Coordinates of C-alpha atoms and ligand atoms in Angstrom, one line a residue:
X655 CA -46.0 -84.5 75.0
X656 CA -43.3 -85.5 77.9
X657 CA -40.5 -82.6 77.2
X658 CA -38.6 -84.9 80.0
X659 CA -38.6 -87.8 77.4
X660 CA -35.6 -87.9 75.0
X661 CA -36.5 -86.7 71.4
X662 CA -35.0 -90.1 69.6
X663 CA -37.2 -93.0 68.9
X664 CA -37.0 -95.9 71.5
X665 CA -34.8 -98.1 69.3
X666 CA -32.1 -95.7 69.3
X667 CA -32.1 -96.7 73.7
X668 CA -29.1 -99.3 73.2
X669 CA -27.1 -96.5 71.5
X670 CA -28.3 -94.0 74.4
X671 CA -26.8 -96.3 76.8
X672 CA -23.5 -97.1 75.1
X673 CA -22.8 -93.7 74.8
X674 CA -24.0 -92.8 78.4
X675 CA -21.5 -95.3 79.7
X676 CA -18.6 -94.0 77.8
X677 CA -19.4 -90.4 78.6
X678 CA -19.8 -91.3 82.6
X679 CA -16.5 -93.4 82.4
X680 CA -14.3 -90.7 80.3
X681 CA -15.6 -86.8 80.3
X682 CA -14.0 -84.6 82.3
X683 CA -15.6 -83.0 85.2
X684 CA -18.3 -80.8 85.4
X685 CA -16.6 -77.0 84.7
X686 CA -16.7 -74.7 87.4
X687 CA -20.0 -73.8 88.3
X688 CA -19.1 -70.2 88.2
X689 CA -18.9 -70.0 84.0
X690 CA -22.2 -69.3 82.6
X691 CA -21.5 -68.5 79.2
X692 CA -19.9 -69.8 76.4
X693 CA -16.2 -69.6 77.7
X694 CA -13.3 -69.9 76.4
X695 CA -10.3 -71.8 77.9
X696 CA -7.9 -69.5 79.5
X697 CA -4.7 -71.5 79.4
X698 CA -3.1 -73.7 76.9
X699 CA -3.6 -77.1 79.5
X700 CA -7.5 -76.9 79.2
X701 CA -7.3 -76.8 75.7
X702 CA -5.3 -79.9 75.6
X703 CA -7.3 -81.3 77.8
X704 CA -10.7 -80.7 75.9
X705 CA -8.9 -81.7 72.7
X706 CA -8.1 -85.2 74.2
X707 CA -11.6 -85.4 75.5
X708 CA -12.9 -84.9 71.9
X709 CA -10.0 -86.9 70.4
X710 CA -11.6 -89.7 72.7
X711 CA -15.0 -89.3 71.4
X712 CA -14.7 -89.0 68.2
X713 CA -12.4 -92.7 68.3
X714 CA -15.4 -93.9 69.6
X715 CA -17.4 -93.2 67.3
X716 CA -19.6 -90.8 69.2
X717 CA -18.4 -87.5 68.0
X718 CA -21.7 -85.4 67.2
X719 CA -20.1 -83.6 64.9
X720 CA -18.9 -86.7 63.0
X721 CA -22.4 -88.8 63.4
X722 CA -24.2 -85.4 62.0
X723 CA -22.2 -85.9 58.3
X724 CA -24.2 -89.4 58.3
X725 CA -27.8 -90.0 57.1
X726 CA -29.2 -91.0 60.0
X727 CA -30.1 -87.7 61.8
X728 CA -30.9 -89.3 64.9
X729 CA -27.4 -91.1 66.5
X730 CA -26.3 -87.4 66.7
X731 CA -29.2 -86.1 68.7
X732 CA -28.7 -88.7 70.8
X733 CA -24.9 -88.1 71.6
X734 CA -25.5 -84.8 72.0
X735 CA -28.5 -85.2 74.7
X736 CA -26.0 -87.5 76.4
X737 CA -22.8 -85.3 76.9
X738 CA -24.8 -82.5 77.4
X739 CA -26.7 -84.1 80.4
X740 CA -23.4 -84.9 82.1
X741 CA -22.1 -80.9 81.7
X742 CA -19.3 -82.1 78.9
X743 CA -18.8 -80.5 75.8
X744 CA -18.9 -81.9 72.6
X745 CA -17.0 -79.2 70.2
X746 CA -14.1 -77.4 70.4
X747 CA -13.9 -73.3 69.0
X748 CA -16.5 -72.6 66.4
X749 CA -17.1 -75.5 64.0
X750 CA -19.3 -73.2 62.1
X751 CA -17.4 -73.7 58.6
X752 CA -18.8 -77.0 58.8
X753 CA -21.6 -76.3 56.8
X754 CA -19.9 -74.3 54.7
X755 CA -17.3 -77.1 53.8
X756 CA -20.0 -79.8 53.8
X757 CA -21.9 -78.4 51.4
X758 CA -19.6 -75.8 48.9
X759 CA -16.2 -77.3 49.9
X760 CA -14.2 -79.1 47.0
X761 CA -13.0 -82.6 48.1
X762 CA -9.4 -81.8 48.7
X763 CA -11.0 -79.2 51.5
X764 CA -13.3 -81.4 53.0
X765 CA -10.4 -84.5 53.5
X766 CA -8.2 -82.3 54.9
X767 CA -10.6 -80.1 57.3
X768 CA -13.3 -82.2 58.0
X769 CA -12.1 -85.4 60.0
X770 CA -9.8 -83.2 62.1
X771 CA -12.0 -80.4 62.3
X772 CA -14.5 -83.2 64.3
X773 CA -12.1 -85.4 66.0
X774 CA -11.2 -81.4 68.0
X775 CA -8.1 -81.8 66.5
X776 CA -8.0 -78.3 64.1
X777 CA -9.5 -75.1 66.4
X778 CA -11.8 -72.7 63.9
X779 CA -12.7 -69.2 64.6
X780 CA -15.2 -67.3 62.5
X781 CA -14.2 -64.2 61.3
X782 CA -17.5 -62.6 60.5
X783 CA -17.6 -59.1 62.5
X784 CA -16.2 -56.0 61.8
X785 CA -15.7 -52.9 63.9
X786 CA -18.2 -51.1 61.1
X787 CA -20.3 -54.9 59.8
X788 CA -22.2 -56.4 62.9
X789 CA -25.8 -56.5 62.5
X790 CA -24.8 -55.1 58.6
X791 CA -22.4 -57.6 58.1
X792 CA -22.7 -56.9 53.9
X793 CA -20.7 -54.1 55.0
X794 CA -17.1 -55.7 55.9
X795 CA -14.5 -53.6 54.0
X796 CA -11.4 -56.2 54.6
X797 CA -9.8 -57.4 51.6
X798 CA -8.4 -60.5 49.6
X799 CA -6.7 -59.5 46.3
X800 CA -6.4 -62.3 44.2
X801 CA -2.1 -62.6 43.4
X802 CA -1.6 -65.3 41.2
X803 CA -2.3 -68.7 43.0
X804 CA -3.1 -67.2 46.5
X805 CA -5.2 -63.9 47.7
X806 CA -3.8 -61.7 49.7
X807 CA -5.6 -60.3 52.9
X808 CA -5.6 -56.8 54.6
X809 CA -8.2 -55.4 57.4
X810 CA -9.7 -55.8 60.6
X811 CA -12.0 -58.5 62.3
X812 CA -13.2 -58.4 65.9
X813 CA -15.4 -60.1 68.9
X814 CA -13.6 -63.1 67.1
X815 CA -14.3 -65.5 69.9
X816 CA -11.8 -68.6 70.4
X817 CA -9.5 -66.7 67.7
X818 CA -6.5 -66.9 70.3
X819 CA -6.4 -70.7 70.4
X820 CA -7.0 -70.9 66.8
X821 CA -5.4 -72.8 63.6
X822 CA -7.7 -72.1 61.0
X823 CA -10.4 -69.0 60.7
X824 CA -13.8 -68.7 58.5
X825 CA -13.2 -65.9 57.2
X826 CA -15.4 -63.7 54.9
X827 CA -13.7 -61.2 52.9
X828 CA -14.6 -58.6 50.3
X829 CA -12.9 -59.6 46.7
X830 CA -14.5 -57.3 44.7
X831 CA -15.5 -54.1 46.0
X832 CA -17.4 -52.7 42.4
X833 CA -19.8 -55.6 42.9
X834 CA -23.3 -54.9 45.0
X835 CA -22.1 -55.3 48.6
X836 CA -23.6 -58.8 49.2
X837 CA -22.3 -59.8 46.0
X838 CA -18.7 -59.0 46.4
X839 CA -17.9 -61.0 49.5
X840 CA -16.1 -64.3 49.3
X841 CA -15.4 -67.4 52.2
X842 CA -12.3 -68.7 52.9
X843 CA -10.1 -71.0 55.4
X844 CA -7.0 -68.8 56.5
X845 CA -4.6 -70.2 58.5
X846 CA -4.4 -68.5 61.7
X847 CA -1.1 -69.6 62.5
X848 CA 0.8 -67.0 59.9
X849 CA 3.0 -63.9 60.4
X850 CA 0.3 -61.8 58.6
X851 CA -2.2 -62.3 61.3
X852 CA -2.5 -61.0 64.5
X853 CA -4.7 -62.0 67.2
X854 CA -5.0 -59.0 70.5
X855 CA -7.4 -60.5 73.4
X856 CA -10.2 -58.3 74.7
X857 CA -10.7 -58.3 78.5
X858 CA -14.5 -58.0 79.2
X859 CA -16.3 -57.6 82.0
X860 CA -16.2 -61.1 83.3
X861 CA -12.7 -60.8 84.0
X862 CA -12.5 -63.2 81.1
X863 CA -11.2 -63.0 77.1
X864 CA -13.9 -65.0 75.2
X865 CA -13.5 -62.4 72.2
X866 CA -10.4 -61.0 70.5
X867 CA -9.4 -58.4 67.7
X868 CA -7.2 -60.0 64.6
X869 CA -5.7 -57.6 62.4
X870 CA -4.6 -59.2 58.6
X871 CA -1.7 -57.5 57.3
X872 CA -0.7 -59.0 53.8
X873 CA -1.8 -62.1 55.1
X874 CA -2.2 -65.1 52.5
X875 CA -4.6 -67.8 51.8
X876 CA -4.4 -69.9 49.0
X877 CA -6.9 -70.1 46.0
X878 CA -7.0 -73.9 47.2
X879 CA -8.9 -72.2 50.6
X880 CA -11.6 -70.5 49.1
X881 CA -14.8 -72.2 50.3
X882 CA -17.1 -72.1 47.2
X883 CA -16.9 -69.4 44.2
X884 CA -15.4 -65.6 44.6
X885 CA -18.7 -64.2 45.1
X886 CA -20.6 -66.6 47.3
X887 CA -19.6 -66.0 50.3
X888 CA -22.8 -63.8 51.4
X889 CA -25.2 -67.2 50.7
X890 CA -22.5 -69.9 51.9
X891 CA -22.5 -67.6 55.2
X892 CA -26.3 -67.1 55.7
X893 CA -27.1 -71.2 55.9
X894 CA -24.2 -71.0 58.4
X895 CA -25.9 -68.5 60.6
X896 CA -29.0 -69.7 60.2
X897 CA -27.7 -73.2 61.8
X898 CA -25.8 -71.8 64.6
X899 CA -29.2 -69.7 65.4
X900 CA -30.9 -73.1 65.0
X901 CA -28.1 -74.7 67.9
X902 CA -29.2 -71.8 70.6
X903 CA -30.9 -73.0 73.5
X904 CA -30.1 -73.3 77.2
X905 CA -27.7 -76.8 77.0
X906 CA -26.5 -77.9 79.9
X907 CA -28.2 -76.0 82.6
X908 CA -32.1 -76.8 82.2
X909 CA -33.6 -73.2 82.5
X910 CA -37.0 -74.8 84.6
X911 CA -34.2 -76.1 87.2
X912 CA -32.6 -72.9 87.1
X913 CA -35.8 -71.3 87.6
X914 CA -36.3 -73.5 90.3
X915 CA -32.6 -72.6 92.1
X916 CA -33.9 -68.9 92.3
X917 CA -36.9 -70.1 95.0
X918 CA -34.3 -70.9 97.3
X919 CA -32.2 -67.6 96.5
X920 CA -34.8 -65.0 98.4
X921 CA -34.0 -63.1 100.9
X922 CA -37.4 -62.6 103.1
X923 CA -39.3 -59.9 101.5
X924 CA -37.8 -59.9 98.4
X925 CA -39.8 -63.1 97.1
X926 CA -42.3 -62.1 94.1
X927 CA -44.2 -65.5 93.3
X928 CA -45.8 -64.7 91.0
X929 CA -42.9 -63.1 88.8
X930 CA -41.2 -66.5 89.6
X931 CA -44.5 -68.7 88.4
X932 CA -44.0 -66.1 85.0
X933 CA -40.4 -67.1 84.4
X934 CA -41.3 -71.3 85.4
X935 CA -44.5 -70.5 82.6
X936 CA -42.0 -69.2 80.0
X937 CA -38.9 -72.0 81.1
X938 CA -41.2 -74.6 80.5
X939 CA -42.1 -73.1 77.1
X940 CA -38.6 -73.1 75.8
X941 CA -38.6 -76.5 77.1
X942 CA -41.0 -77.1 74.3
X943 CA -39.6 -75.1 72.1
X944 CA -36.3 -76.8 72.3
X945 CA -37.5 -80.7 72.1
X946 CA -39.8 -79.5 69.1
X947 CA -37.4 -77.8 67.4
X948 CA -34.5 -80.6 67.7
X949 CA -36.9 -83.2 66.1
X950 CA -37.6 -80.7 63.1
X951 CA -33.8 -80.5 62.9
X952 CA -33.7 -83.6 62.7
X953 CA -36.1 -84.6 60.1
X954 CA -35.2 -81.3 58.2
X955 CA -38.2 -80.1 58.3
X956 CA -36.9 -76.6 59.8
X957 CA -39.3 -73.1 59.0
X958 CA -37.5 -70.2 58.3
X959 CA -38.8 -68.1 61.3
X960 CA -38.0 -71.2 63.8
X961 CA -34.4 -70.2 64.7
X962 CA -34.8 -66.6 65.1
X963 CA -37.7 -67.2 67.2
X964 CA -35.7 -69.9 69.4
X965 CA -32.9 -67.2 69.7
X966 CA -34.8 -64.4 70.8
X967 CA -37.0 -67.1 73.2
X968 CA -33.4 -68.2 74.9
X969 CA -31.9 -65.0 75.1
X970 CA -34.7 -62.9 76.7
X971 CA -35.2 -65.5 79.0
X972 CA -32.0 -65.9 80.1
X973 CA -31.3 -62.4 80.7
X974 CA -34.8 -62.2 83.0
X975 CA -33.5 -65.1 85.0
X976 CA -30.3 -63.6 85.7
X977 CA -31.6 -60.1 86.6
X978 CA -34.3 -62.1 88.9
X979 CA -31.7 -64.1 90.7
X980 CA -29.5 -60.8 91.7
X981 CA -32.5 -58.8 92.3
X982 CA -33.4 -62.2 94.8
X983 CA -29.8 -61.7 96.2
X984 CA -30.2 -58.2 97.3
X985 CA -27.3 -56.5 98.8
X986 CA -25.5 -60.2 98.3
X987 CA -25.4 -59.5 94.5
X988 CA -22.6 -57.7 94.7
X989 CA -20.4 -60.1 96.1
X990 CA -18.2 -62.0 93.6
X991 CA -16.3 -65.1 93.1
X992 CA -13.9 -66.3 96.3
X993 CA -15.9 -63.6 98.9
X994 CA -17.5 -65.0 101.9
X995 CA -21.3 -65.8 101.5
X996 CA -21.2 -65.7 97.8
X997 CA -24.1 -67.8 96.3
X998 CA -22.9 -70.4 94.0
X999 CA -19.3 -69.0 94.0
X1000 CA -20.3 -66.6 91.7
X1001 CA -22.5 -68.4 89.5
X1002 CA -25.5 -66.2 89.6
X1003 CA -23.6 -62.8 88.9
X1004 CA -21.3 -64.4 86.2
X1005 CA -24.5 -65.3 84.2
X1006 CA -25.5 -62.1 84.7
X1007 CA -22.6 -60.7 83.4
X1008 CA -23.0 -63.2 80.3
X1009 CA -26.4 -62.6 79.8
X1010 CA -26.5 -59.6 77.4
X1011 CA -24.3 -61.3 75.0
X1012 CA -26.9 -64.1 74.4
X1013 CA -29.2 -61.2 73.1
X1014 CA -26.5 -60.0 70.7
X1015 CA -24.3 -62.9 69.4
X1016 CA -25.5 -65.0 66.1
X1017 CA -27.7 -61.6 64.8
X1018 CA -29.0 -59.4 67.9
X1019 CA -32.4 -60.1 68.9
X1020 CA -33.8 -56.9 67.2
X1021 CA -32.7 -58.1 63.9
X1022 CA -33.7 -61.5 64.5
X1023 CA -36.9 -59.6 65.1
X1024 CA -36.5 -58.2 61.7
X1025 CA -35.9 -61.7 60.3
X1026 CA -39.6 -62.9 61.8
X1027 CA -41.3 -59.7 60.6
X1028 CA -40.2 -60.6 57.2
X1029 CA -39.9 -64.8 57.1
X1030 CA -43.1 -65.3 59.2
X1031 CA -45.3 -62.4 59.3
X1032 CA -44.7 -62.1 55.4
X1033 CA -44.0 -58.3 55.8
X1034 CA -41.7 -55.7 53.8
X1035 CA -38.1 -56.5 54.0
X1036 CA -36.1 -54.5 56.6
X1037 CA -34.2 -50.8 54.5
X1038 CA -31.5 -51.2 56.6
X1039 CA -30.3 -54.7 55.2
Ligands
FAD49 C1 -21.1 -63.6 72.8 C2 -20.7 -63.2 71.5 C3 -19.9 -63.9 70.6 C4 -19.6 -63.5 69.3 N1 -18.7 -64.2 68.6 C5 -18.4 -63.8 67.3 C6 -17.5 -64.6 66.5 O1 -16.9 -65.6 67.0 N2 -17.2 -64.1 65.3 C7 -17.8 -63.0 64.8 O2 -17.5 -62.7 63.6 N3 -18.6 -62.2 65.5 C8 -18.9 -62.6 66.8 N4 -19.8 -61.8 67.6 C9 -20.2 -60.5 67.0 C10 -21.7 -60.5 66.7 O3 -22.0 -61.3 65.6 C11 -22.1 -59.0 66.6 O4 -21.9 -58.4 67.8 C12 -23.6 -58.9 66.1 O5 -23.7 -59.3 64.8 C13 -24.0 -57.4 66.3 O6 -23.2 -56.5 65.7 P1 -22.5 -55.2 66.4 O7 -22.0 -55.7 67.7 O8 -21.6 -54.6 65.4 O9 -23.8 -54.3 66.7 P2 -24.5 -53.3 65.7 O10 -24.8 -54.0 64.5 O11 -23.8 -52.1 65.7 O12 -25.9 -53.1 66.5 C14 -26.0 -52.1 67.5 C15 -27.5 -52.1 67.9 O13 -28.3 -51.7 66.8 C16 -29.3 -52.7 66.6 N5 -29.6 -52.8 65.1 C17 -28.6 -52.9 64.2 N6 -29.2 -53.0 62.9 C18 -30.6 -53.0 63.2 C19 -31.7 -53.1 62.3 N7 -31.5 -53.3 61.0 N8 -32.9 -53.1 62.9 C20 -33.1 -53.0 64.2 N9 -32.1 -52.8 65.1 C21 -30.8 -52.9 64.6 C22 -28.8 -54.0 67.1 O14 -29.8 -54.9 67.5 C23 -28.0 -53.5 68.4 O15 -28.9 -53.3 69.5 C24 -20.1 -62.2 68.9 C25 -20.9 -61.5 69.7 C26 -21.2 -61.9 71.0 C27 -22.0 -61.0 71.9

């Protein structure tokens, strides 16, 4: 198999190259080398700009997003090989209702969310997370009481990334707290922009605020925004997580070229090949893993242990490149963004930085561990689920 060749079948080529062509003649530049993870925008400018960008696309006709909702699984891969090869994104916040609205969304939802949700016109935020539900996410405790032809919501979310450029959340919420605790959870669309919600930005360590806290006090949502039955909400949300988990991989910084950067990073002495040649083996392999998995995406023809395993592949990796490359830098590691001599302005220690959240975000890699153990390996279920 040649992982360099794209996934599509050749006679999707003419499309390739339409698309190439429009993404070389309108995406905006490369982002700063420096950002290694998944950032968010930190003024209201690059948000408008990225919205254009996708407003662009979509009119087009290239929007990923849009070409996914056809039958034809493959224009979508294509686009999205595309963009991602020239460094430009392709989504705005966290589209991950999408499944959830595709497939348990009535069809008033879906004409109003959908379209706009794809042309980057609407920003979502999930509102999974808890302060006491992560890896137990059956746990959440906040509330939506149903009040005549609207619910009304009280509690706490947090690491709520993009929430502070946000119009509409995914929001899980408990309705019926008697019920068994995966049973009582229901899914709604909450409009972010309300007096009942309040969105505080976390600072984290790279200087930037990806994540946030948002508080609900008597906030409303109307019966009209309930994705799916009161009860659902613990099934609608799984086959969302399980597609985001599916979406991980190292986009657009190959991880072999990256791999390849750190030769040049030694300082004399430091150099440990064959560590290096370890790192290349296992780059190469999620290489493979990546191109493999995208056609089963494709075709639908996804196991249940392939996205955990994809996840925990990416994320491990990732985090031993990172450590490699400041280990490589020596006493140079420690110098940041705008100091003289700083590799990459930055790059290296920003990914570092980064790096742990990879291993924790969409399920941490223990319990996507867990998940294997019990979806592959056929063994007992985990107790603490
Ligand atoms: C980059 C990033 C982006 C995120 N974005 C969002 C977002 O937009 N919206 C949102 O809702 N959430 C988001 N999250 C939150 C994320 O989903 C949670 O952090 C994650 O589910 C883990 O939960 P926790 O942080 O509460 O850790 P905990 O669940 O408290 O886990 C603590 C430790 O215990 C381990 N552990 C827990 N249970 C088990 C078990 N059963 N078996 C073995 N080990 C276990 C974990 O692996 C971890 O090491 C984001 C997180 C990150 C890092």
């Amino acid at each position: 198999m040649d992982v360099d060749a794209p996934v599509a079948p050749p006679e999707y080529d003419p499309f390739r190259a339409s698309v190439r062509a429009f993404v070389a003649e309108h995406a905006p530049p490369r982002p700063e080398q420096r950002k290694a993870g998944m950032r968010t925008p930190e003024d209201a400018g690059e948000v408008a700009a990225l919205q254009q960008w996708l407003g662009l696309l979509h009119r087009a006709g290239y929007s990923p997003l849009e070409l996914a909702a056809g039958t034809d699984p493959w224009p979508a891969r294509v686009a999205i090989e595309e963009i991602e090869a020239a460094g430009a994104p392709w989504r705005i916040g966290n589209p991950l209702v999408e499944t959830a609205l595709t497939e348990h969304g009535t069809a008033d939802q879906q004409q109003r969310f959908l379209s706009r949700l794809r042309a980057g016109e609407d920003i979502w935020c999930q509102l999974y997370s808890e302060p006491d539900a992560g890896s137990d996410l059956a746990s959440l405790t906040t509330r939506a009481v149903r009040d005549g032809d609207r619910y009304v919501v009280n509690g706490q979310k947090v690491w709520t990334t993009w929430a502070q450029w946000s119009d509409y959340g995914y929001l899980l919420a408990r309705t019926d707290p008697a019920a068994d605790k995966h049973a009582g959870i229901t899914a709604f669309a909450i409009d972010m922009r309300q007096p009942g919600v309040e969105v505080r930005p976390l600072r984290e360590m790279t200087g930037t605020s990806d994540f946030n806290e948002v508080f609900f006090t008597d906030a409303v949502v109307s019966v009209a925004d309930r994705i799916g039955e009161e009860g659902q909400g613990w099934a609608i949300a799984s086959r969302s997580l399980m597609s985001e988990r599916s979406r991980q991989g190292s986009g657009d910084r190959d991880m072999c070229e990256q791999v390849k950067d750190l030769v040049a990073l030694g300082t004399p002495g430091l150099v440990d090949t064959a560590g290096l040649v370890r790192l290349y083996e296992r780059a190469h392999v999620l290489r493979l893993l990546e191109h493999t998995m995208a056609s089963r995406a494709a075709l639908q023809q996804e196991t249940p242990a392939d996205a955990p395993v994809l996840k925990t592949w990416f994320s491990t990796l990732n985090l031993d490149v990172a450590e490699e490359a400041l280990r490589l830098l020596g006493s140079r590691s420690v110098l940041v963004e705008g100091d003289a001599g700083t590799e990459a302005n930055g790059r290296w220690q920003d990914m570092w930085l980064y790096a742990r959240g990879y291993t924790i975000s969409a399920g941490s890699n223990e319990v996507m561990r867990n998940l294997i153990a019990e979806r592959a390996l056929g063994m007992p279920r985990d107790r603490a689920r």
